[in-house]
Coordinates of C-alpha atoms in Angstrom, one line a residue:
M1 CA -15.8 -21.8 21.0
M2 CA -16.1 -20.3 17.6
F3 CA -19.8 -19.7 18.3
A4 CA -18.9 -18.1 21.6
V5 CA -16.5 -15.6 20.1
A6 CA -18.7 -14.9 17.1
M7 CA -20.5 -12.0 18.8
T8 CA -17.2 -10.4 20.0
F9 CA -15.9 -10.1 16.4
I10 CA -19.2 -9.1 14.9
D11 CA -19.4 -6.3 17.4
Q12 CA -16.1 -4.8 16.2
T13 CA -17.9 -3.7 13.0
I14 CA -21.7 -4.1 13.4
V15 CA -22.2 -0.7 15.0
S16 CA -20.5 1.1 12.1
I17 CA -23.4 0.5 9.8
A18 CA -25.9 1.8 12.3
A19 CA -23.9 5.0 13.1
P20 CA -26.0 7.4 11.1
D21 CA -29.3 6.2 12.8
I22 CA -27.6 6.3 16.3
V23 CA -26.3 9.8 15.7
R24 CA -29.7 11.1 14.4
E25 CA -31.7 9.6 17.3
L26 CA -29.3 10.3 20.2
G27 CA -27.8 13.5 18.9
L28 CA -24.2 12.3 19.2
S29 CA -21.3 14.3 17.7
S30 CA -19.1 12.7 15.0
A31 CA -16.3 12.4 17.6
G32 CA -18.7 10.9 20.1
M33 CA -19.8 8.3 17.5
Q34 CA -16.2 7.4 16.8
W35 CA -15.7 6.9 20.6
V36 CA -18.7 4.5 20.6
V37 CA -16.9 2.4 18.1
N38 CA -13.4 2.9 19.6
A39 CA -14.3 2.3 23.2
Y40 CA -15.0 -1.3 22.4
L41 CA -11.7 -1.8 20.5
L42 CA -9.7 0.1 23.1
A43 CA -11.0 -2.0 26.1
L44 CA -10.5 -5.1 24.1
A45 CA -6.9 -4.2 23.5
A46 CA -6.2 -3.0 27.0
F47 CA -7.6 -6.0 28.8
F48 CA -6.8 -8.8 26.3
A49 CA -3.6 -9.8 28.0
L50 CA -5.4 -9.8 31.3
G51 CA -8.0 -12.1 29.9
G52 CA -5.4 -14.5 28.7
R53 CA -3.6 -14.5 32.1
L54 CA -6.9 -15.1 34.0
A55 CA -7.6 -18.1 31.7
D56 CA -4.2 -19.5 32.7
L57 CA -4.7 -18.9 36.4
Y58 CA -8.3 -19.9 36.9
G59 CA -9.1 -22.2 33.9
P60 CA -10.5 -21.2 30.5
R61 CA -14.0 -22.7 31.0
R62 CA -14.7 -20.4 34.0
I63 CA -13.4 -17.3 32.2
V64 CA -15.4 -18.1 29.0
I65 CA -18.6 -18.1 31.1
I66 CA -17.7 -15.0 33.0
G67 CA -16.7 -13.2 29.8
T68 CA -19.9 -14.2 28.0
L69 CA -22.1 -12.9 30.8
V70 CA -20.3 -9.6 31.1
F71 CA -20.5 -9.1 27.3
V72 CA -24.2 -9.9 27.0
I73 CA -25.3 -7.8 30.0
A74 CA -23.3 -4.8 28.6
S75 CA -24.9 -5.5 25.1
V76 CA -28.4 -5.3 26.6
L77 CA -27.5 -2.0 28.4
C78 CA -26.1 -0.6 25.2
G79 CA -29.4 -1.3 23.5
C80 CA -31.3 0.4 26.3
V81 CA -29.4 3.7 26.1
P82 CA -31.7 6.6 27.0
S83 CA -32.0 9.8 25.0
G84 CA -30.8 13.1 26.3
D85 CA -27.6 14.3 27.9
Y86 CA -26.6 10.9 29.3
A87 CA -26.8 9.1 26.0
Q88 CA -23.2 9.5 24.8
P89 CA -21.5 8.7 28.2
W90 CA -23.9 5.8 28.7
L91 CA -23.2 4.2 25.3
I92 CA -19.4 4.8 25.4
T93 CA -19.2 3.3 29.0
F94 CA -21.1 0.1 28.2
R95 CA -19.3 -0.3 24.9
A96 CA -16.1 -0.3 26.9
V97 CA -17.6 -3.0 29.3
Q98 CA -18.5 -5.0 26.2
G99 CA -14.8 -4.8 25.2
L100 CA -13.9 -6.0 28.7
G101 CA -16.2 -9.0 28.3
A102 CA -14.7 -9.8 24.9
A103 CA -11.2 -9.5 26.3
L104 CA -12.0 -12.1 28.9
L105 CA -13.9 -14.4 26.5
F106 CA -11.7 -14.6 23.4
P107 CA -8.4 -15.7 24.9
A108 CA -10.1 -18.2 27.1
A109 CA -12.0 -19.7 24.2
L110 CA -8.7 -19.9 22.2
A111 CA -7.1 -21.7 25.2
V112 CA -9.8 -24.4 24.9
V113 CA -8.9 -24.9 21.2
V114 CA -5.3 -25.2 22.1
A115 CA -6.0 -27.7 24.9
V116 CA -8.3 -30.0 23.0
F117 CA -6.3 -30.4 19.8
P118 CA -3.1 -32.5 19.7
V119 CA 0.1 -30.7 18.5
E120 CA 0.0 -32.2 15.0
R121 CA -3.5 -30.8 14.4
R122 CA -3.2 -27.6 16.3
G123 CA -1.9 -25.5 13.5
R124 CA -4.9 -26.3 11.2
A125 CA -7.3 -25.8 14.1
L126 CA -5.9 -22.4 14.9
A127 CA -5.9 -21.3 11.3
L128 CA -9.5 -22.2 11.0
F129 CA -10.3 -20.4 14.3
F130 CA -8.5 -17.2 13.3
G131 CA -9.8 -17.3 9.7
I132 CA -13.5 -17.7 10.7
S133 CA -13.3 -15.2 13.5
G134 CA -11.7 -12.7 11.1
A135 CA -14.5 -13.4 8.6
L136 CA -17.1 -12.7 11.3
T137 CA -15.7 -9.2 11.5
A138 CA -16.9 -8.6 8.0
V139 CA -20.3 -10.1 8.7
G140 CA -21.0 -7.3 11.2
P141 CA -22.0 -4.6 8.6
L142 CA -24.3 -7.0 6.7
L143 CA -26.1 -8.1 9.9
G144 CA -26.2 -4.5 11.2
G145 CA -27.7 -3.2 7.9
W146 CA -30.4 -5.8 8.0
L147 CA -31.3 -5.3 11.6
T148 CA -31.3 -1.5 11.4
A149 CA -33.5 -1.4 8.3
A150 CA -35.9 -4.2 9.4
W151 CA -36.2 -3.2 13.1
T152 CA -34.1 -0.7 15.0
W153 CA -30.5 0.2 15.5
R154 CA -30.8 -1.0 19.1
A155 CA -31.1 -4.5 17.7
V156 CA -27.4 -4.5 16.7
F157 CA -26.8 -4.9 20.5
W158 CA -29.8 -7.1 21.4
V159 CA -28.9 -9.7 18.8
N160 CA -26.1 -10.8 21.1
V161 CA -28.6 -12.2 23.7
P162 CA -29.7 -15.3 21.8
V163 CA -26.1 -15.9 20.6
A164 CA -24.8 -15.7 24.2
I165 CA -27.5 -18.1 25.4
I166 CA -26.6 -20.7 22.8
A167 CA -22.9 -20.2 23.5
L168 CA -23.4 -20.9 27.2
I169 CA -25.5 -24.0 26.4
L170 CA -22.8 -25.3 24.0
T171 CA -20.1 -24.5 26.6
G172 CA -21.9 -26.6 29.1
L173 CA -22.5 -29.5 26.7
A174 CA -18.8 -29.5 25.7
H175 CA -17.7 -30.6 29.2
I176 CA -14.6 -28.5 29.0
A177 CA -12.0 -29.3 31.8
D178 CA -10.5 -26.4 33.6
R179 CA -6.7 -26.8 34.1
P180 CA -5.5 -23.8 36.0
R181 CA -1.7 -23.0 36.0
P182 CA 0.3 -21.9 39.1
G183 CA 1.3 -18.3 39.3
T184 CA 0.0 -14.8 40.3
L185 CA -1.9 -12.1 38.6
D186 CA 0.2 -9.1 37.5
V187 CA -2.2 -6.3 38.5
P188 CA 0.3 -3.4 38.2
G189 CA 1.1 -4.6 34.6
A190 CA -2.6 -4.7 33.7
V191 CA -3.1 -1.2 35.0
L192 CA 0.0 0.2 33.2
V193 CA -0.9 -1.3 29.8
A194 CA -4.6 -0.2 30.1
A195 CA -3.6 3.4 31.1
G196 CA -0.9 3.7 28.4
M197 CA -3.2 2.5 25.6
G198 CA -6.1 4.6 26.8
L199 CA -4.2 7.8 27.2
S200 CA -2.4 7.6 23.8
V201 CA -5.6 6.8 21.9
L202 CA -7.3 9.7 23.7
G203 CA -4.7 12.0 22.4
F204 CA -5.0 10.8 18.8
Q205 CA -8.8 10.9 19.0
Q206 CA -9.1 14.4 20.4
A207 CA -6.4 15.9 18.2
W208 CA -9.2 17.2 15.9
S209 CA -11.0 19.0 18.7
W210 CA -8.0 20.1 20.7
G211 CA -5.6 20.8 17.8
W212 CA -2.2 19.3 17.2
G213 CA -0.7 22.5 18.7
N214 CA -2.5 22.0 22.0
W215 CA -0.4 20.8 24.9
A216 CA -3.2 18.4 26.1
T217 CA -3.0 16.5 22.8
W218 CA 0.7 15.9 23.1
L219 CA 0.5 15.3 26.9
C220 CA -1.9 12.4 26.2
V221 CA 0.0 10.9 23.2
I222 CA 3.5 11.2 24.7
G223 CA 2.3 10.4 28.2
G224 CA 0.5 7.2 27.0
L225 CA 3.6 6.1 25.1
V226 CA 5.8 6.8 28.2
I227 CA 3.5 4.6 30.3
L228 CA 3.7 1.8 27.8
Y229 CA 7.5 2.1 27.9
V230 CA 7.4 1.9 31.7
F231 CA 5.1 -1.2 31.3
V232 CA 7.8 -2.8 29.1
R233 CA 10.5 -2.1 31.6
Y234 CA 8.4 -3.3 34.5
E235 CA 7.4 -6.6 32.8
R236 CA 11.1 -7.6 32.4
G237 CA 11.6 -7.7 36.1
V238 CA 8.4 -9.5 37.1
R239 CA 8.5 -13.2 38.0
H240 CA 5.0 -13.8 36.6
P241 CA 4.5 -11.1 34.0
L242 CA 1.3 -10.2 32.3
I243 CA 3.1 -10.6 29.0
D244 CA 6.4 -12.3 28.7
L245 CA 8.2 -10.0 26.3
R246 CA 11.0 -12.5 25.6
V247 CA 8.8 -13.8 22.8
F248 CA 10.0 -10.9 20.7
Q249 CA 13.4 -12.5 20.7
D250 CA 12.0 -14.7 18.0
K251 CA 12.4 -12.6 14.8
A252 CA 9.5 -14.2 13.0
F253 CA 7.2 -13.5 16.0
A254 CA 8.2 -9.9 16.0
V255 CA 7.6 -9.6 12.3
D256 CA 4.2 -11.3 12.5
S257 CA 3.2 -8.8 15.2
A258 CA 4.4 -5.8 13.2
V259 CA 2.6 -6.9 10.1
L260 CA -0.6 -7.5 12.1
F261 CA -0.3 -4.0 13.6
F262 CA -0.1 -2.2 10.2
A263 CA -2.9 -4.5 8.7
M264 CA -5.2 -3.7 11.6
L265 CA -4.7 0.0 11.2
A266 CA -6.9 -0.5 8.1
F267 CA -9.0 -3.6 8.7
V268 CA -11.5 -2.5 11.3
P269 CA -11.5 1.2 10.5
V270 CA -12.4 0.5 6.8
F271 CA -15.8 -0.8 7.9
F272 CA -16.6 2.4 9.8
F273 CA -15.3 4.9 7.2
S274 CA -16.6 3.1 4.1
S275 CA -20.1 2.5 5.6
V276 CA -20.4 6.2 6.5
Y277 CA -19.0 7.2 3.1
A278 CA -21.7 5.0 1.4
Q279 CA -24.5 6.6 3.4
V280 CA -23.2 10.2 3.1
S281 CA -21.6 10.5 -0.3
L282 CA -23.6 7.8 -2.1
S283 CA -26.9 8.4 -0.3
A284 CA -27.1 4.6 0.4
S285 CA -29.5 3.0 2.9
P286 CA -28.0 0.9 5.7
N287 CA -28.7 -2.3 3.7
Q288 CA -27.1 -0.8 0.6
A289 CA -24.1 0.3 2.6
A290 CA -23.8 -3.3 3.9
L291 CA -23.9 -4.7 0.4
F292 CA -21.2 -2.2 -0.5
L293 CA -19.0 -3.8 2.1
L294 CA -19.8 -7.2 0.9
Y295 CA -17.3 -6.7 -2.0
F296 CA -14.6 -6.3 0.6
F297 CA -15.8 -9.3 2.5
V298 CA -15.8 -11.6 -0.6
G299 CA -12.2 -10.7 -1.3
F300 CA -11.3 -11.3 2.3
A301 CA -13.0 -14.6 2.6
L302 CA -11.4 -16.1 -0.6
A303 CA -7.9 -14.9 0.3
S304 CA -8.2 -16.2 3.9
Q305 CA -8.6 -19.7 2.6
W306 CA -5.8 -19.3 0.1
G307 CA -3.5 -17.8 2.8
G308 CA -4.1 -20.8 5.1
R309 CA -3.0 -23.2 2.4
I310 CA 0.1 -21.1 1.7
L311 CA 1.0 -21.1 5.4
D312 CA 0.7 -24.9 5.5
K313 CA 2.9 -25.4 2.4
R314 CA 5.4 -22.6 2.4
G315 CA 5.2 -20.8 5.7
A316 CA 3.9 -17.3 6.5
R317 CA 6.3 -15.1 4.6
P318 CA 4.8 -15.5 1.1
A319 CA 1.3 -14.9 2.4
L320 CA 2.3 -11.8 4.3
K321 CA 4.2 -10.3 1.3
A322 CA 1.3 -11.0 -1.1
G323 CA -1.2 -9.7 1.4
T324 CA 0.5 -6.4 2.1
I325 CA 1.2 -5.7 -1.6
L326 CA -2.4 -6.5 -2.7
G327 CA -3.8 -4.5 0.3
A328 CA -1.6 -1.4 -0.5
V329 CA -2.6 -1.5 -4.2
G330 CA -6.2 -2.2 -3.5
F331 CA -6.7 0.6 -1.0
A332 CA -4.8 3.1 -3.2
L333 CA -7.0 2.3 -6.2
W334 CA -10.1 2.3 -4.1
A335 CA -9.2 5.8 -2.8
N336 CA -8.7 7.1 -6.3
E337 CA -12.2 5.8 -7.2
L338 CA -14.1 7.3 -4.3
T339 CA -14.9 10.7 -6.0
N340 CA -16.7 9.0 -8.9
L341 CA -19.6 8.4 -6.5
S342 CA -20.4 5.1 -8.1
M343 CA -20.8 2.0 -5.9
H344 CA -20.7 -0.3 -8.9
D345 CA -17.3 1.0 -10.2
Q346 CA -15.6 0.5 -6.8
W347 CA -16.2 -3.2 -6.2
P348 CA -13.0 -4.5 -7.8
Y349 CA -10.8 -2.3 -5.7
A350 CA -12.8 -3.1 -2.5
A351 CA -12.4 -6.8 -3.2
L352 CA -8.7 -6.4 -3.9
A353 CA -8.2 -4.5 -0.6
G354 CA -10.2 -7.2 1.3
A355 CA -8.1 -10.0 -0.4
G356 CA -4.9 -8.3 0.9
I357 CA -6.1 -8.3 4.5
G358 CA -7.4 -11.9 4.1
F359 CA -3.9 -13.1 3.1
I360 CA -2.5 -11.5 6.3
L361 CA -4.6 -12.1 9.4
A362 CA -4.9 -15.8 9.8
P363 CA -1.4 -16.7 8.6
A364 CA 0.3 -14.0 10.8
S365 CA -1.8 -14.8 13.9
T366 CA -1.3 -18.6 13.5
D367 CA 2.4 -18.3 12.8
A368 CA 2.9 -16.1 15.8
V369 CA 1.1 -18.5 18.1
N370 CA 3.2 -21.5 16.8
R371 CA 6.4 -19.7 17.4
A372 CA 5.8 -18.6 21.0
I373 CA 7.8 -21.4 22.5
G374 CA 8.1 -21.8 26.2
A375 CA 5.5 -19.1 27.1
S376 CA 2.3 -19.7 28.9
Y377 CA -0.9 -19.5 26.9
G378 CA -1.9 -16.0 28.0
E379 CA 1.5 -14.7 27.1
V380 CA 1.3 -16.5 23.7
T381 CA -1.9 -14.9 22.4
G382 CA -2.1 -11.8 24.6
I383 CA 0.6 -10.0 22.7
T384 CA -0.7 -10.5 19.2
Q385 CA -4.3 -9.8 20.0
T386 CA -3.4 -6.7 22.1
V387 CA -1.3 -5.4 19.1
R388 CA -4.3 -6.1 16.7
N389 CA -6.9 -4.2 18.7
Y390 CA -4.6 -1.4 19.8
A391 CA -3.8 -0.8 16.1
A392 CA -7.5 -0.8 15.2
S393 CA -8.1 1.8 18.0
I394 CA -5.2 4.0 16.7
G395 CA -6.4 3.6 13.1
L396 CA -9.9 4.9 14.0
A397 CA -8.5 7.7 16.0
V398 CA -5.9 8.9 13.6
F399 CA -8.0 8.4 10.4
G400 CA -11.0 10.0 12.1
T401 CA -8.9 13.1 12.9
L402 CA -7.6 13.2 9.3
L403 CA -11.1 12.9 7.9
S404 CA -12.5 15.6 10.1
R405 CA -9.7 18.0 9.2
A406 CA -10.0 17.4 5.5
M407 CA -13.7 17.5 5.5
T408 CA -13.8 20.9 7.3
E409 CA -11.3 22.4 4.9
N410 CA -13.2 21.2 1.9
V411 CA -16.6 22.4 3.2
T412 CA -15.1 25.8 4.2
D413 CA -13.8 26.2 0.6
T414 CA -17.2 25.2 -0.8
L415 CA -19.0 27.8 1.3
R416 CA -16.5 30.6 0.7
A417 CA -16.9 30.0 -3.0
R418 CA -20.6 30.8 -2.5
G419 CA -19.9 34.2 -0.8
I420 CA -19.9 33.2 2.8
D421 CA -17.6 35.0 5.2
P422 CA -14.4 32.9 5.9
A423 CA -14.9 32.9 9.7
V424 CA -18.6 32.0 9.3
A425 CA -17.8 29.3 6.7
D426 CA -15.3 27.7 9.0
Q427 CA -17.8 27.6 11.9
V428 CA -20.6 26.1 9.7
A429 CA -18.1 23.6 8.2
R430 CA -17.1 22.4 11.7
G431 CA -20.8 21.9 12.5
I432 CA -21.3 19.9 9.3
T433 CA -18.2 17.8 10.1
D434 CA -19.5 17.1 13.6
S435 CA -22.8 15.7 12.2
V436 CA -21.2 14.0 9.2
S437 CA -22.1 10.6 10.4
G438 CA -25.7 11.3 9.5
H439 CA -27.1 11.4 5.9
G440 CA -25.4 14.4 4.3
D441 CA -28.2 15.1 1.9
S442 CA -31.3 14.2 3.9
T443 CA -31.1 16.9 6.6
P444 CA -30.5 20.3 4.9
P445 CA -30.5 23.3 7.2
T446 CA -33.7 25.3 7.6
G447 CA -34.0 29.1 7.5
T448 CA -33.9 31.9 5.0
G449 CA -30.6 33.5 5.7
Q450 CA -27.6 33.6 3.4
V451 CA -25.7 30.9 5.2
A452 CA -28.7 28.5 5.4
E453 CA -29.5 29.0 1.7
A454 CA -25.9 28.7 0.6
T455 CA -25.5 25.5 2.7
R456 CA -28.7 24.0 1.2
D457 CA -27.5 24.8 -2.3
A458 CA -24.1 23.2 -1.5
M459 CA -25.3 19.9 -0.2
S460 CA -24.4 18.0 -3.4
S461 CA -21.0 19.6 -3.3
I462 CA -20.7 18.7 0.3
Q463 CA -21.2 15.0 -0.6
M464 CA -18.2 15.3 -2.9
D465 CA -16.3 17.1 -0.2
F466 CA -16.8 14.1 2.1
A467 CA -15.7 11.7 -0.7
Q468 CA -12.5 13.8 -1.2
A469 CA -11.9 13.8 2.6
N470 CA -12.2 10.0 2.6
Q471 CA -9.6 9.7 -0.1
W472 CA -7.0 10.8 2.5
V473 CA -8.2 8.1 4.8
F474 CA -8.0 5.3 2.2
Y475 CA -4.6 6.5 1.0
G476 CA -3.5 6.4 4.6
M477 CA -4.6 2.8 4.8
A478 CA -2.6 2.0 1.6
V479 CA 0.5 3.6 3.2
A480 CA 0.0 1.4 6.3
L481 CA -0.1 -1.8 4.2
A482 CA 3.0 -0.6 2.3
I483 CA 4.9 -0.2 5.6
G484 CA 3.6 -3.7 6.5
F485 CA 5.3 -5.0 3.3
L486 CA 8.6 -3.6 4.5
C487 CA 8.1 -5.6 7.7
A488 CA 7.0 -8.7 5.9
V489 CA 10.2 -9.0 3.8
R490 CA 12.2 -9.3 7.0
H491 CA 10.4 -12.5 8.0
P492 CA 13.0 -15.3 8.1
G493 CA 10.7 -17.4 5.9
D494 CA 11.1 -20.7 7.8
R495 CA 8.0 -22.7 8.7
A496 CA 7.0 -23.0 12.4
T497 CA 5.7 -26.0 14.2
P498 CA 3.0 -25.6 16.7
K499 CA 4.7 -25.8 20.1
V500 CA 2.3 -24.1 22.5
P501 CA 3.0 -26.0 25.7
E502 CA 0.5 -28.2 27.4
P503 CA -0.8 -27.0 30.8
T504 CA 1.6 -28.0 33.7
P505 CA 0.1 -29.5 36.8
P506 CA -0.1 -27.3 39.9
E507 CA 2.9 -27.6 42.3

């Protein structure tokens, strides 16, 4: 099952490293490229609870197979995206279908793990499952950098084909028994949660293009949140809800979910923003950018193992407190170092930030699952995984808007200092921001006019402008982890015992 979910976690970050090549070949805008990354995360968040419920109703083995097939077919179609006007909608659409496949696959795979391990061994098994799956998220940029440099960026999608084939063979060899539960599918609940998440993230994502003063931005953000509120009210009165919200009556579960939310605001977005920063401001190749992220991964991997031991011996609270503190400090120090434009000088802070996240993810996820007493499997895992991926989507949208705004202001100031008219400077700066996912110093503008010449002369300064804009993003991640610490200190501190119920026989 860990092999089956490997591709779903790798795909959360593998596309980030190939972003400049995708933008350059297909002509996507910066916002369009962010949607390529975000469409996957948003669909994963919107349909995860649905996937968990389907695994309950129809058996996890069947849903694992269906989810794997949906995921790999969408992956092939992503890699076959045509050039031209249809490239952006094509890629965003099938990235969303990938997210749907992952949302079906992951909770069903986790249901198998829950079913095959006895209660006394379940906590250790879940910690290993969450720890390895989280580590696979960090493997994505490394694999993506190698595939992009050695072959083509399309290979970051096609690599899922052999993985899926092996996963299907292993699933067949495992002889997993399907044990469906009685109940009905909450279709209105699934529609409400998908619509609420999608609309709110759309508002955050488009705030840069539409402006925070535009009524459409606030209509999407507020409208999405209102729909999510309606979803919460609706779920309380349904006999077989998509998510049983009574699990939040357990204070520790609520704290675990809150800490996961603020951690995931930084975890997945950091791969996108740091990889693009490395390629734009540091003029790094995809492989070099992947190695840049390796520092973060090393810290994450080491802390994940340590965090699991702390969870077993002392409960989740010490790991969550340590992780949020280390993460906040690490991201803040990393942000301060970005403008030095030296990859070598940044590794201690990247590793520290990674260690902070590593201390959080597996302990918080496992502790939350262990505390969801009396709920069905889909309701147990659906809430935490939905929170995680919704937070990642919001993080990409909000930090992307923040980066675009800061970058445009910085480049405008740079061009104005070279004698360009303010209105023209702002227009040129917006164009540079829209293409910022490409190599900032490898595609200087052509022409002999004042604007073209001034922009060419300013390319080295624009690299610094991008680094300064990224500082706001990384400081924002530090703030998110600091808020996570305020949540972590409210954890009751007691140790949970795995009590996820065994499947009940059909009536």
